[in-house]
CSV table of C-alpha atoms in Angstrom, one decimal:
chain,number,residue,atom,x,y,z
A,38,MET,CA,21.0,11.2,-5.6
A,39,VAL,CA,18.6,8.3,-4.2
A,40,THR,CA,16.2,9.3,-2.1
A,41,LEU,CA,15.5,7.2,0.6
A,42,PHE,CA,13.4,8.2,3.8
A,43,SER,CA,15.2,5.9,7.3
A,44,ALA,CA,14.2,5.7,10.4
A,45,LEU,CA,17.4,6.1,11.3
A,46,PHE,CA,16.9,10.3,10.5
A,47,PHE,CA,14.2,10.7,13.1
A,48,ARG,CA,14.6,10.3,17.2
A,49,LYS,CA,11.7,9.0,19.2
A,50,LYS,CA,8.6,9.8,19.5
A,51,ARG,CA,6.2,7.8,21.1
A,52,ASP,CA,2.3,7.7,20.6
A,53,ASN,CA,0.8,8.5,23.6
A,54,THR,CA,2.9,12.1,23.5
A,55,ILE,CA,0.0,14.2,21.7
A,56,ASP,CA,2.0,16.8,18.8
A,57,THR,CA,-1.2,18.6,17.7
A,58,GLY,CA,1.0,21.0,15.3
A,59,GLN,CA,1.9,17.0,13.6
A,60,ARG,CA,-1.8,15.8,13.7
A,61,ASN,CA,-2.4,19.5,11.9
A,62,LEU,CA,-0.4,19.3,9.2
A,63,ILE,CA,-1.2,15.4,8.4
A,64,HIS,CA,-5.2,16.3,8.6
A,65,LYS,CA,-4.0,19.0,5.9
A,66,LYS,CA,-1.9,16.9,3.4
A,67,LEU,CA,-4.8,14.5,3.4
A,68,LEU,CA,-7.2,17.5,2.9
A,69,SER,CA,-5.2,18.6,-0.3
A,70,LEU,CA,-5.3,14.2,-1.5
A,71,LYS,CA,-8.9,14.4,-1.0
A,72,ASN,CA,-9.1,17.7,-3.1
A,73,TYR,CA,-7.6,16.3,-5.8
A,74,ARG,CA,-8.7,15.2,-8.9
A,75,HIS,CA,-6.6,13.1,-11.1
A,76,GLU,CA,-6.6,13.7,-15.0
A,77,ASP,CA,-7.2,10.7,-17.1
A,78,GLN,CA,-3.3,9.6,-18.3
A,79,PHE,CA,-2.0,6.3,-20.0
A,80,LEU,CA,-0.8,3.9,-16.9
A,81,LYS,CA,2.7,3.9,-17.9
A,82,LYS,CA,3.2,7.7,-18.8
A,83,MET,CA,1.8,7.7,-14.7
A,84,ARG,CA,3.6,7.6,-10.7
A,85,PHE,CA,2.2,5.7,-8.7
A,86,ILE,CA,3.6,4.3,-5.0
A,87,VAL,CA,3.2,0.5,-4.3
A,88,PHE,CA,3.7,0.5,-0.1
A,89,ASP,CA,3.7,-2.0,1.7
A,90,THR,CA,3.2,-3.0,5.7
A,91,GLU,CA,4.8,-5.1,8.4
A,92,THR,CA,2.9,-5.1,11.7
A,93,THR,CA,2.6,-7.3,15.1
A,94,GLY,CA,-0.5,-9.5,14.2
A,95,PHE,CA,-3.5,-8.6,12.2
A,96,HIS,CA,-5.9,-7.2,14.7
A,97,PRO,CA,-5.2,-3.5,14.6
A,98,TYR,CA,-8.5,-3.0,16.9
A,99,SER,CA,-6.7,-5.9,19.3
A,100,GLY,CA,-3.2,-4.4,19.6
A,101,ASP,CA,-1.8,-5.0,16.9
A,102,GLU,CA,0.4,-2.1,15.4
A,103,LEU,CA,2.5,-0.7,12.6
A,104,LEU,CA,6.1,-1.7,12.4
A,105,SER,CA,6.9,-0.6,9.1
A,106,ILE,CA,5.9,1.0,5.9
A,107,GLY,CA,8.2,0.5,2.8
A,108,ALA,CA,7.2,1.8,-0.7
A,109,VAL,CA,8.5,2.0,-4.4
A,110,ALA,CA,7.7,4.7,-7.4
A,111,ILE,CA,6.4,3.0,-11.2
A,112,GLU,CA,7.4,6.0,-13.3
A,113,ASN,CA,6.9,5.6,-16.9
A,114,GLY,CA,5.9,1.8,-16.3
A,115,LYS,CA,9.3,1.2,-14.6
A,116,ILE,CA,10.5,1.3,-10.8
A,117,GLN,CA,12.2,4.5,-10.8
A,118,GLU,CA,15.1,1.8,-7.5
A,119,ASP,CA,16.7,6.0,-6.8
A,120,HIS,CA,13.5,7.1,-5.0
A,121,ILE,CA,12.7,4.8,-2.8
A,122,PHE,CA,10.8,4.8,1.0
A,123,HIS,CA,10.9,2.6,4.0
A,124,CYS,CA,11.0,3.6,7.8
A,125,TYR,CA,10.6,1.2,10.6
A,126,ILE,CA,7.9,2.5,13.5
A,127,ASN,CA,7.9,2.1,17.5
A,128,PRO,CA,4.5,0.5,18.3
A,129,ASN,CA,5.3,1.2,22.1
A,130,ARG,CA,5.3,-2.4,22.3
A,131,THR,CA,6.8,-6.3,22.3
A,132,ILE,CA,6.9,-7.7,18.9
A,133,PRO,CA,5.6,-11.2,19.7
A,134,GLY,CA,8.2,-13.9,19.0
A,135,HIS,CA,6.8,-15.7,15.6
A,136,ILE,CA,7.1,-12.4,14.2
A,137,SER,CA,10.2,-11.1,15.1
A,138,GLU,CA,11.2,-14.1,13.2
A,139,LEU,CA,8.5,-13.9,10.0
A,140,THR,CA,9.4,-10.8,9.3
A,141,GLY,CA,13.5,-10.5,10.6
A,142,ILE,CA,12.3,-7.9,12.7
A,143,GLU,CA,13.5,-7.2,15.8
A,144,ASN,CA,12.6,-5.8,19.5
A,145,HIS,CA,16.2,-3.7,19.1
A,146,HIS,CA,15.0,-2.0,15.8
A,147,VAL,CA,11.9,0.1,16.6
A,148,GLU,CA,12.4,0.8,19.8
A,149,SER,CA,14.7,3.8,19.0
A,150,ALA,CA,12.6,4.3,15.8
A,151,PRO,CA,9.7,7.7,15.0
A,152,SER,CA,6.2,7.4,16.2
A,153,PHE,CA,3.5,5.9,13.4
A,154,LEU,CA,2.6,10.1,12.9
A,155,SER,CA,6.0,11.0,11.8
A,156,VAL,CA,6.6,8.2,10.1
A,157,PHE,CA,3.0,8.3,8.3
A,158,SER,CA,4.0,12.3,7.3
A,159,ASN,CA,7.4,11.3,5.6
A,160,PHE,CA,4.7,9.0,4.1
A,161,LEU,CA,2.6,11.4,2.1
A,162,ASP,CA,5.3,13.4,1.3
A,163,PHE,CA,7.0,10.9,0.0
A,164,LYS,CA,2.8,9.8,-3.1
A,165,SER,CA,2.3,13.4,-2.8
A,166,HIS,CA,-1.0,12.4,-5.2
A,167,SER,CA,0.1,9.7,-6.7
A,168,PRO,CA,-2.3,6.3,-6.9
A,169,LEU,CA,-1.2,4.0,-3.9
A,170,ILE,CA,-1.0,0.7,-4.6
A,171,ALA,CA,-0.6,-3.0,-2.5
A,172,HIS,CA,-1.9,-6.5,-2.3
A,173,CYS,CA,-4.2,-7.7,-0.2
A,174,ALA,CA,-4.4,-3.0,0.3
A,175,ALA,CA,-7.7,-4.1,2.8
A,176,PHE,CA,-5.1,-5.2,5.3
A,177,ASP,CA,-2.5,-2.1,5.0
A,178,PHE,CA,-5.2,0.9,4.6
A,179,ASN,CA,-7.0,-0.5,7.5
A,180,PHE,CA,-4.0,-0.4,10.0
A,181,ILE,CA,-3.2,2.9,9.3
A,182,ASN,CA,-6.8,4.5,9.1
A,183,VAL,CA,-7.1,2.8,12.5
A,184,LYS,CA,-3.6,5.0,13.5
A,185,LEU,CA,-5.5,7.8,11.7
A,186,LYS,CA,-8.9,7.6,14.0
A,187,SER,CA,-6.9,6.9,17.0
A,188,HIS,CA,-5.4,9.9,16.5
A,189,LYS,CA,-8.9,11.8,15.5
A,190,ILE,CA,-7.1,12.3,12.1
A,191,MET,CA,-9.0,11.3,9.3
A,192,LYS,CA,-8.7,7.8,7.1
A,193,ILE,CA,-6.8,8.1,3.7
A,194,PRO,CA,-9.5,9.2,0.6
A,195,ASN,CA,-6.5,9.0,-2.0
A,196,LYS,CA,-7.5,6.4,-4.9
A,197,SER,CA,-5.9,3.1,-4.6
A,198,LEU,CA,-5.0,-0.3,-6.7
A,199,ASP,CA,-5.1,-3.3,-5.4
A,200,THR,CA,-3.1,-5.9,-7.3
A,201,MET,CA,-4.9,-8.8,-5.1
A,202,LYS,CA,-8.4,-8.2,-6.8
A,203,LEU,CA,-6.9,-7.2,-10.1
A,204,ALA,CA,-5.5,-10.1,-10.3
A,205,SER,CA,-8.6,-12.2,-9.7
A,206,HIS,CA,-10.8,-9.4,-13.2
A,207,LEU,CA,-7.4,-10.0,-15.2
A,208,LEU,CA,-6.8,-14.2,-14.5
A,209,ASN,CA,-10.3,-15.8,-14.3
A,210,GLY,CA,-9.8,-17.9,-11.7
A,211,GLY,CA,-6.1,-18.3,-11.8
A,212,ASP,CA,-3.8,-20.9,-9.4
A,213,GLY,CA,-4.8,-18.4,-6.7
A,214,PHE,CA,-4.2,-14.7,-5.1
A,215,THR,CA,-1.5,-15.1,-2.5
A,216,LEU,CA,1.4,-12.9,-3.5
A,217,ASP,CA,3.5,-15.9,-3.7
A,218,ASP,CA,1.0,-17.1,-5.6
A,219,LEU,CA,0.7,-14.3,-8.6
A,220,LEU,CA,4.5,-14.4,-8.5
A,221,HIS,CA,4.9,-18.2,-9.5
A,222,GLN,CA,2.3,-17.6,-12.0
A,223,TYR,CA,4.2,-14.6,-13.7
A,224,GLY,CA,7.7,-15.7,-13.1
A,225,ILE,CA,8.8,-13.1,-10.5
A,226,PRO,CA,11.9,-13.9,-8.8
A,227,THR,CA,10.9,-13.8,-4.9
A,228,THR,CA,13.2,-12.4,-3.1
A,229,LYS,CA,12.7,-10.7,1.2
A,230,ARG,CA,9.6,-11.7,1.9
A,231,HIS,CA,7.4,-10.8,4.4
A,232,HIS,CA,10.2,-7.3,4.3
A,233,ALA,CA,8.3,-4.1,4.1
A,234,LEU,CA,10.2,-2.6,0.8
A,235,GLU,CA,11.3,-5.7,-1.1
A,236,ASP,CA,7.4,-6.5,-0.2
A,237,ALA,CA,6.6,-3.3,-2.3
A,238,ARG,CA,8.6,-3.8,-4.7
A,239,MET,CA,7.6,-7.8,-6.2
A,240,THR,CA,4.2,-6.4,-6.2
A,241,ALA,CA,5.1,-3.3,-8.2
A,242,LYS,CA,7.0,-5.4,-10.3
A,243,LEU,CA,3.2,-8.2,-10.5
A,244,PHE,CA,2.3,-4.1,-11.4
A,245,ILE,CA,4.1,-3.9,-14.4
A,246,HIS,CA,3.2,-7.0,-15.9
A,247,GLN,CA,-0.5,-6.5,-15.5
A,248,MET,CA,0.0,-3.2,-16.7
A,249,GLU,CA,0.7,-5.2,-20.3
A,250,GLN,CA,-1.9,-7.3,-19.5
A,251,LEU,CA,-4.3,-4.8,-19.6
A,252,GLU,CA,-3.2,-3.0,-23.0
A,253,ASN,CA,-3.8,-6.5,-24.2
A,254,GLU,CA,-7.7,-5.6,-22.7
A,255,GLY,CA,-7.9,-2.2,-24.1
A,256,VAL,CA,-6.8,-0.8,-21.4
A,257,ARG,CA,-4.5,1.8,-21.4
A,258,THR,CA,-5.7,5.1,-19.3
A,259,LEU,CA,-6.0,5.1,-15.3
A,260,PHE,CA,-10.5,6.1,-16.8
A,261,GLU,CA,-10.4,2.9,-18.8
A,262,LEU,CA,-9.4,1.1,-16.1
A,263,GLU,CA,-11.6,2.3,-13.7
A,264,LYS,CA,-14.5,1.0,-16.0
A,265,PHE,CA,-12.8,-2.1,-16.2
A,266,ILE,CA,-12.6,-2.6,-12.6
A,267,LYS,CA,-16.0,-1.2,-12.1
A,268,TYR,CA,-17.2,-3.9,-15.2
A,269,LYS,CA,-16.0,-6.6,-13.7
A,270,ASN,CA,-17.2,-5.7,-9.5
A,271,ASP,CA,-20.9,-5.4,-11.4
A,272,LEU,CA,-20.1,-8.8,-13.5
A,273,TYR,CA,-19.5,-10.6,-10.3
A,274,GLN,CA,-22.4,-9.1,-8.5
A,275,LEU,CA,-24.8,-10.0,-11.0
A,276,ASN,CA,-23.3,-13.8,-11.0
A,277,GLN,CA,-23.6,-14.0,-7.0
A,278,ALA,CA,-27.0,-12.8,-7.3
A,279,SER,CA,-28.1,-15.7,-10.1
A,280,PHE,CA,-26.0,-18.1,-7.9
A,281,ASN,CA,-28.2,-17.5,-4.7
A,282,SER,CA,-31.3,-17.4,-6.4
A,283,SER,CA,-30.6,-20.0,-7.5
A,284,PHE,CA,-31.3,-22.4,-3.6
C-alpha cells in the first residue's frame, strides 16, 4: 500500500490559533530526535528522508511562509516510491502571482490546507529518526526553524546532509551546484521543478549518484561520511585562510 500523507485528510487550522497540545507533542518528538544517537551503518543500508519545501518567497523573517513540504524515502540505496510525503500548508496570506507561476500553487490549493504545525507533526512521524537530506538545505531548515520559533518550539536537532555542499566536495569545482546544474551534470532527467515532492525525488536521485562517488572515494559508512565532510570543510577553511593571508 502506498504511504501518502496528503493535505486532503486534514481540516484547516489557522496558525494564529495556538494548539498547546499539538505544540507540546511536536516538542516531545523533537526532544526524541535530539537524544537519538545514530549507529555507524553502511550508507546503502540506511534509510534517509529527502525533502523540499515551497514558500511564498525567500524571507521568512519578513512575512514569507511555507506552502508545502514534499519528501521521499531512500532505503537500501533506492527510492521507496511506496513511501512518500506531500502536503500543502495554509500560509494565512495570499500567494504572490510570480510564486504561483513558478510553483503552480494557487490560493485555492492552500486556503483549506492544514496549519504548519499539523503538517510538520505528520512530517516528523514520516521521517522518524532517519537523517534528512535537502539541496541547499539551509534555506528549508531556516524556514522551518523560524516557524518553530514563532510557536516557541525548539529547532530541528536531526542529522542532515546538503547535496549542494556534498557536490562541492565531490566535484572539486564542477560547473555549478544548483539543482538544475547537478541534474544536468549527472544526467538525471528533470521532471517538474519547483514542486516540493518532485524536487525531493530528483534530489534523492542525485544523492544516490553521490553515494556511488563516495564509495569510489572509500566512504561507505555514516561515520566515514562525517569524517569526509569534516576533512573537506577543514581543508576549505585552511585554503581560505591561506588565500586571505596573501593580501
